[in-house]
PDB file of C-alpha atoms in Angstrom:
ATOM      1  CA  MET A   6      30.689 -71.543  -8.235  1.00 54.00           C
ATOM      2  CA  THR A   7      34.137 -70.145  -7.591  1.00 58.00           C
ATOM      3  CA  GLN A   8      37.072 -72.168  -8.792  1.00 57.00           C
ATOM      4  CA  THR A   9      40.674 -71.262  -8.172  1.00 59.00           C
ATOM      5  CA  THR A  10      43.531 -71.934 -10.538  1.00 60.00           C
ATOM      6  CA  ASP A  11      46.208 -72.385  -7.892  1.00 78.00           C
ATOM      7  CA  THR A  12      44.925 -75.702  -6.657  1.00 85.00           C
ATOM      8  CA  PHE A  13      45.325 -79.259  -7.874  1.00 89.00           C
ATOM      9  CA  THR A  14      43.484 -81.038 -10.638  1.00 89.00           C
ATOM     10  CA  ARG A  15      44.393 -84.480  -9.278  1.00 91.00           C
ATOM     11  CA  MET A  16      44.424 -85.490  -5.632  1.00 91.00           C
ATOM     12  CA  ASP A  17      47.563 -87.547  -6.081  1.00 91.00           C
ATOM     13  CA  GLN A  18      49.372 -84.306  -6.991  1.00 89.00           C
ATOM     14  CA  SER A  19      47.993 -82.220  -4.101  1.00 90.00           C
ATOM     15  CA  THR A  20      50.030 -80.587  -1.358  1.00 91.00           C
ATOM     16  CA  ALA A  21      49.484 -80.141   2.367  1.00 91.00           C
ATOM     17  CA  GLU A  22      49.251 -76.380   1.816  1.00 91.00           C
ATOM     18  CA  GLN A  23      46.449 -76.817  -0.722  1.00 89.00           C
ATOM     19  CA  TRP A  24      44.551 -79.065   1.673  1.00 87.00           C
ATOM     20  CA  ALA A  25      45.049 -76.568   4.494  1.00 88.00           C
ATOM     21  CA  ARG A  26      43.406 -73.903   2.333  1.00 90.00           C
ATOM     22  CA  ILE A  27      40.571 -76.243   1.376  1.00 85.00           C
ATOM     23  CA  GLY A  28      40.015 -77.077   5.029  1.00 82.00           C
ATOM     24  CA  ALA A  29      39.990 -73.420   6.041  1.00 84.00           C
ATOM     25  CA  GLU A  30      37.526 -72.505   3.292  1.00 84.00           C
ATOM     26  CA  THR A  31      35.298 -75.452   4.167  1.00 80.00           C
ATOM     27  CA  ILE A  32      35.146 -74.313   7.787  1.00 79.00           C
ATOM     28  CA  GLU A  33      34.610 -70.694   6.716  1.00 77.00           C
ATOM     29  CA  HIS A  34      31.592 -71.704   4.617  1.00 80.00           C
ATOM     30  CA  GLN A  35      30.099 -74.222   7.049  1.00 78.00           C
ATOM     31  CA  GLU A  36      27.009 -72.027   7.556  1.00 83.00           C
ATOM     32  CA  ARG A  37      25.807 -72.966   4.077  1.00 89.00           C
ATOM     33  CA  VAL A  38      25.025 -76.470   5.345  1.00 89.00           C
ATOM     34  CA  GLY A  39      22.227 -75.261   7.605  1.00 92.00           C
ATOM     35  CA  GLU A  40      20.761 -73.234   4.762  1.00 94.00           C
ATOM     36  CA  ARG A  41      20.879 -76.257   2.438  1.00 96.00           C
ATOM     37  CA  VAL A  42      19.195 -78.419   5.070  1.00 97.00           C
ATOM     38  CA  LEU A  43      16.469 -75.799   5.510  1.00 98.00           C
ATOM     39  CA  GLY A  44      15.986 -75.772   1.737  1.00 97.00           C
ATOM     40  CA  MET A  45      15.626 -79.556   1.694  1.00 97.00           C
ATOM     41  CA  LEU A  46      13.115 -79.346   4.524  1.00 98.00           C
ATOM     42  CA  ARG A  47      11.096 -76.726   2.645  1.00 98.00           C
ATOM     43  CA  SER A  48      11.041 -78.993  -0.414  1.00 98.00           C
ATOM     44  CA  LEU A  49       9.207 -81.628   1.653  1.00 98.00           C
ATOM     45  CA  ALA A  50       6.101 -79.401   1.480  1.00 98.00           C
ATOM     46  CA  GLU A  51       5.707 -80.666  -2.105  1.00 97.00           C
ATOM     47  CA  ILE A  52       5.489 -84.324  -1.009  1.00 97.00           C
ATOM     48  CA  THR A  53       2.237 -85.740   0.370  1.00 95.00           C
ATOM     49  CA  ASP A  54       2.124 -89.255  -1.140  1.00 93.00           C
ATOM     50  CA  GLY A  55      -1.327 -90.037   0.269  1.00 94.00           C
ATOM     51  CA  PHE A  56      -0.734 -88.884   3.853  1.00 95.00           C
ATOM     52  CA  ALA A  57      -3.062 -86.436   5.639  1.00 97.00           C
ATOM     53  CA  VAL A  58      -0.268 -83.828   5.747  1.00 98.00           C
ATOM     54  CA  ASP A  59       2.735 -83.058   3.561  1.00 98.00           C
ATOM     55  CA  GLN A  60       6.143 -84.334   4.642  1.00 98.00           C
ATOM     56  CA  LEU A  61       7.314 -80.922   5.882  1.00 98.00           C
ATOM     57  CA  THR A  62       4.304 -80.713   8.204  1.00 98.00           C
ATOM     58  CA  HIS A  63       4.973 -84.290   9.335  1.00 98.00           C
ATOM     59  CA  SER A  64       8.593 -83.415  10.075  1.00 98.00           C
ATOM     60  CA  LEU A  65       7.591 -80.244  11.920  1.00 98.00           C
ATOM     61  CA  GLN A  66       5.028 -82.178  13.979  1.00 98.00           C
ATOM     62  CA  THR A  67       7.596 -84.839  14.860  1.00 98.00           C
ATOM     63  CA  ALA A  68      10.047 -82.160  16.020  1.00 98.00           C
ATOM     64  CA  THR A  69       7.303 -80.268  17.868  1.00 98.00           C
ATOM     65  CA  LEU A  70       6.289 -83.425  19.728  1.00 98.00           C
ATOM     66  CA  ALA A  71       9.921 -84.204  20.604  1.00 98.00           C
ATOM     67  CA  GLU A  72      10.560 -80.655  21.834  1.00 98.00           C
ATOM     68  CA  ARG A  73       7.372 -80.568  23.897  1.00 98.00           C
ATOM     69  CA  ALA A  74       8.338 -83.918  25.449  1.00 98.00           C
ATOM     70  CA  GLY A  75      11.632 -82.407  26.629  1.00 98.00           C
ATOM     71  CA  ALA A  76      13.990 -84.004  24.103  1.00 98.00           C
ATOM     72  CA  ASP A  77      17.423 -82.419  23.842  1.00 98.00           C
ATOM     73  CA  ASP A  78      18.399 -80.200  20.906  1.00 98.00           C
ATOM     74  CA  GLU A  79      20.148 -82.940  18.899  1.00 98.00           C
ATOM     75  CA  VAL A  80      17.089 -85.188  19.111  1.00 98.00           C
ATOM     76  CA  VAL A  81      14.796 -82.298  18.148  1.00 98.00           C
ATOM     77  CA  VAL A  82      16.920 -81.454  15.081  1.00 98.00           C
ATOM     78  CA  ALA A  83      17.053 -85.128  14.127  1.00 98.00           C
ATOM     79  CA  ALA A  84      13.280 -85.402  14.555  1.00 98.00           C
ATOM     80  CA  LEU A  85      12.891 -82.421  12.240  1.00 98.00           C
ATOM     81  CA  CYS A  86      15.281 -83.909   9.667  1.00 98.00           C
ATOM     82  CA  HIS A  87      14.352 -87.592  10.002  1.00 98.00           C
ATOM     83  CA  ASP A  88      12.539 -87.739   6.642  1.00 98.00           C
ATOM     84  CA  ILE A  89      14.728 -85.230   4.775  1.00 98.00           C
ATOM     85  CA  GLY A  90      15.946 -88.091   2.598  1.00 97.00           C
ATOM     86  CA  LYS A  91      12.482 -88.206   1.029  1.00 97.00           C
ATOM     87  CA  ALA A  92      13.495 -85.084  -0.890  1.00 96.00           C
ATOM     88  CA  VAL A  93      15.670 -87.522  -2.871  1.00 94.00           C
ATOM     89  CA  SER A  94      14.291 -91.045  -2.420  1.00 94.00           C
ATOM     90  CA  VAL A  95      11.576 -92.597  -0.263  1.00 93.00           C
ATOM     91  CA  PRO A  96      12.839 -96.217  -0.095  1.00 92.00           C
ATOM     92  CA  ASN A  97      16.239 -95.342   1.387  1.00 95.00           C
ATOM     93  CA  HIS A  98      15.318 -92.074   3.112  1.00 97.00           C
ATOM     94  CA  PRO A  99      16.436 -93.195   6.600  1.00 97.00           C
ATOM     95  CA  GLY A 100      19.989 -93.823   5.386  1.00 97.00           C
ATOM     96  CA  ILE A 101      20.105 -90.504   3.543  1.00 98.00           C
ATOM     97  CA  ALA A 102      18.818 -88.546   6.543  1.00 98.00           C
ATOM     98  CA  ALA A 103      21.128 -90.384   8.945  1.00 98.00           C
ATOM     99  CA  ALA A 104      24.159 -89.726   6.722  1.00 97.00           C
ATOM    100  CA  ILE A 105      23.329 -86.005   6.572  1.00 97.00           C
ATOM    101  CA  LEU A 106      22.956 -85.840  10.359  1.00 97.00           C
ATOM    102  CA  ARG A 107      25.908 -88.039  11.343  1.00 97.00           C
ATOM    103  CA  PRO A 108      28.638 -85.358  11.619  1.00 95.00           C
ATOM    104  CA  TYR A 109      26.334 -83.102  13.657  1.00 96.00           C
ATOM    105  CA  VAL A 110      24.727 -85.361  16.272  1.00 97.00           C
ATOM    106  CA  ARG A 111      25.910 -87.955  18.751  1.00 97.00           C
ATOM    107  CA  ASP A 112      25.982 -91.600  17.680  1.00 97.00           C
ATOM    108  CA  GLU A 113      22.775 -92.702  19.429  1.00 98.00           C
ATOM    109  CA  VAL A 114      20.811 -89.962  17.628  1.00 98.00           C
ATOM    110  CA  TYR A 115      22.368 -90.940  14.287  1.00 98.00           C
ATOM    111  CA  LYS A 116      21.342 -94.567  14.916  1.00 98.00           C
ATOM    112  CA  MET A 117      17.820 -93.500  15.932  1.00 98.00           C
ATOM    113  CA  ILE A 118      17.323 -91.980  12.485  1.00 98.00           C
ATOM    114  CA  LEU A 119      19.106 -94.792  10.644  1.00 98.00           C
ATOM    115  CA  VAL A 120      16.692 -97.420  12.024  1.00 98.00           C
ATOM    116  CA  HIS A 121      13.544 -95.320  12.402  1.00 98.00           C
ATOM    117  CA  GLN A 122      11.648 -96.927   9.533  1.00 97.00           C
ATOM    118  CA  ASP A 123      11.952-100.439  10.990  1.00 97.00           C
ATOM    119  CA  PHE A 124      10.900 -99.092  14.392  1.00 98.00           C
ATOM    120  CA  GLN A 125       7.935 -97.238  12.915  1.00 96.00           C
ATOM    121  CA  GLY A 126       7.117-100.399  10.954  1.00 96.00           C
ATOM    122  CA  ARG A 127       5.422-101.741  14.081  1.00 97.00           C
ATOM    123  CA  HIS A 128       2.535 -99.493  13.135  1.00 97.00           C
ATOM    124  CA  TYR A 129       2.220-100.330   9.419  1.00 96.00           C
ATOM    125  CA  TYR A 130       4.545-103.057   8.058  1.00 97.00           C
ATOM    126  CA  GLY A 131       1.782-105.646   8.538  1.00 97.00           C
ATOM    127  CA  HIS A 132      -0.383-103.806   6.008  1.00 97.00           C
ATOM    128  CA  PHE A 133       2.233-104.613   3.348  1.00 94.00           C
ATOM    129  CA  GLY A 134       2.890-108.184   4.458  1.00 96.00           C
ATOM    130  CA  GLY A 135       6.024-107.099   6.306  1.00 96.00           C
ATOM    131  CA  ASP A 136       7.134-107.957   9.816  1.00 97.00           C
ATOM    132  CA  PRO A 137       5.679-105.525  12.360  1.00 97.00           C
ATOM    133  CA  ASN A 138       8.417-106.664  14.741  1.00 97.00           C
ATOM    134  CA  ALA A 139      11.230-105.644  12.356  1.00 97.00           C
ATOM    135  CA  ARG A 140      12.693-103.438  15.078  1.00 98.00           C
ATOM    136  CA  GLU A 141      13.730-106.593  16.934  1.00 98.00           C
ATOM    137  CA  GLN A 142      16.433-107.251  14.322  1.00 97.00           C
ATOM    138  CA  HIS A 143      18.241-104.216  15.772  1.00 98.00           C
ATOM    139  CA  ARG A 144      18.349-105.508  19.376  1.00 97.00           C
ATOM    140  CA  ASP A 145      21.812-107.000  18.885  1.00 96.00           C
ATOM    141  CA  THR A 146      23.282-103.945  17.165  1.00 96.00           C
ATOM    142  CA  LEU A 147      21.897-101.194  19.421  1.00 98.00           C
ATOM    143  CA  SER A 148      22.548-100.705  23.113  1.00 98.00           C
ATOM    144  CA  ALA A 149      19.530-100.814  25.429  1.00 98.00           C
ATOM    145  CA  ASP A 150      19.538 -96.992  25.614  1.00 98.00           C
ATOM    146  CA  GLU A 151      19.754 -96.664  21.817  1.00 98.00           C
ATOM    147  CA  PHE A 152      16.897 -99.135  21.363  1.00 98.00           C
ATOM    148  CA  GLU A 153      14.788 -97.246  23.897  1.00 98.00           C
ATOM    149  CA  LEU A 154      15.458 -93.893  22.192  1.00 98.00           C
ATOM    150  CA  ALA A 155      14.588 -95.295  18.755  1.00 98.00           C
ATOM    151  CA  SER A 156      11.396 -96.820  20.200  1.00 98.00           C
ATOM    152  CA  ARG A 157      10.386 -93.572  21.863  1.00 98.00           C
ATOM    153  CA  PHE A 158      11.056 -91.624  18.669  1.00 98.00           C
ATOM    154  CA  ALA A 159       8.990 -94.004  16.526  1.00 98.00           C
ATOM    155  CA  ASP A 160       6.141 -94.677  18.938  1.00 98.00           C
ATOM    156  CA  GLU A 161       5.648 -91.351  20.717  1.00 98.00           C
ATOM    157  CA  TRP A 162       6.563 -88.810  18.047  1.00 98.00           C
ATOM    158  CA  ASP A 163       7.016 -90.053  14.476  1.00 98.00           C
ATOM    159  CA  GLN A 164       4.038 -92.368  14.001  1.00 97.00           C
ATOM    160  CA  ILE A 165       1.490 -89.920  15.432  1.00 98.00           C
ATOM    161  CA  ALA A 166       2.703 -86.838  13.496  1.00 98.00           C
ATOM    162  CA  PHE A 167       0.157 -86.807  10.655  1.00 98.00           C
ATOM    163  CA  ASP A 168      -2.590 -84.670  12.215  1.00 98.00           C
ATOM    164  CA  PRO A 169      -3.695 -81.621  10.172  1.00 97.00           C
ATOM    165  CA  ALA A 170      -5.314 -80.178  13.327  1.00 98.00           C
ATOM    166  CA  TYR A 171      -2.224 -80.455  15.572  1.00 98.00           C
ATOM    167  CA  ASP A 172      -0.739 -77.195  16.892  1.00 98.00           C
ATOM    168  CA  THR A 173       2.498 -77.594  14.940  1.00 98.00           C
ATOM    169  CA  LEU A 174       5.394 -75.193  15.447  1.00 98.00           C
ATOM    170  CA  PRO A 175       6.494 -73.516  12.180  1.00 98.00           C
ATOM    171  CA  LEU A 176       9.844 -74.058  10.503  1.00 98.00           C
ATOM    172  CA  GLU A 177      10.872 -70.534  11.559  1.00 98.00           C
ATOM    173  CA  HIS A 178      10.774 -71.714  15.177  1.00 98.00           C
ATOM    174  CA  PHE A 179      13.413 -74.372  14.431  1.00 98.00           C
ATOM    175  CA  GLU A 180      15.599 -72.383  12.007  1.00 98.00           C
ATOM    176  CA  PRO A 181      18.041 -71.021  14.641  1.00 98.00           C
ATOM    177  CA  LEU A 182      18.559 -74.511  16.069  1.00 98.00           C
ATOM    178  CA  VAL A 183      19.111 -75.977  12.587  1.00 98.00           C
ATOM    179  CA  ARG A 184      21.658 -73.276  11.737  1.00 97.00           C
ATOM    180  CA  GLU A 185      23.448 -73.704  15.068  1.00 96.00           C
ATOM    181  CA  THR A 186      23.544 -77.500  14.823  1.00 97.00           C
ATOM    182  CA  PHE A 187      24.807 -77.648  11.244  1.00 96.00           C
ATOM    183  CA  ALA A 188      27.446 -74.996  11.919  1.00 92.00           C
ATOM    184  CA  ARG A 189      29.277 -77.458  14.209  1.00 86.00           C
ATOM    185  CA  ALA A 190      30.500 -80.305  12.068  1.00 74.00           C
ATOM    186  CA  ARG A 191      32.471 -83.142  13.598  1.00 72.00           C
ATOM    187  CA  PHE A 192      34.727 -83.862  10.655  1.00 61.00           C
ATOM    188  CA  MET A 193      35.114 -87.599  10.160  1.00 55.00           C
ATOM    189  CA  VAL A 194      38.209 -89.018   8.500  1.00 52.00           C
TER     190      VAL A 194
END
């Protein structure tokens, strides 16, 4: 890790010139984000947790299904990254994945990932005593189009992507799209 000595040690003593340099270096090194995301995706190969496929394969199948259904690039990348939070924590993985994706995808795609567990819950929450209609709690906070996209994601791609025999596209197929997507941050202040 490179550290420079001509920068601040306290934000309340920083200058506009120092922040301009930080901003320029951040933009210059933006390509590292895609590589970090790809590394997190690769780490999902170590997580099976009782499923028929590991979480990387599940993510690849979800993205493959979305791509083959004609989803746009942002939805395909989000489908690939929807469970990336499981590299850190399973219970709050949707929030982690959504936060990672937020500066790189439009708002409806961010929301699709943020709520995907409740939407997918239609297919399994009842097995845990949960409400299989948990997605309905999001009707008032999502537009009709956002609700439809989240439903399509959960019902047509995510919940069926656990098939060891499915003709799944490899991570290498998606790498250029991941790099391209994560090279274009929409900085949020």
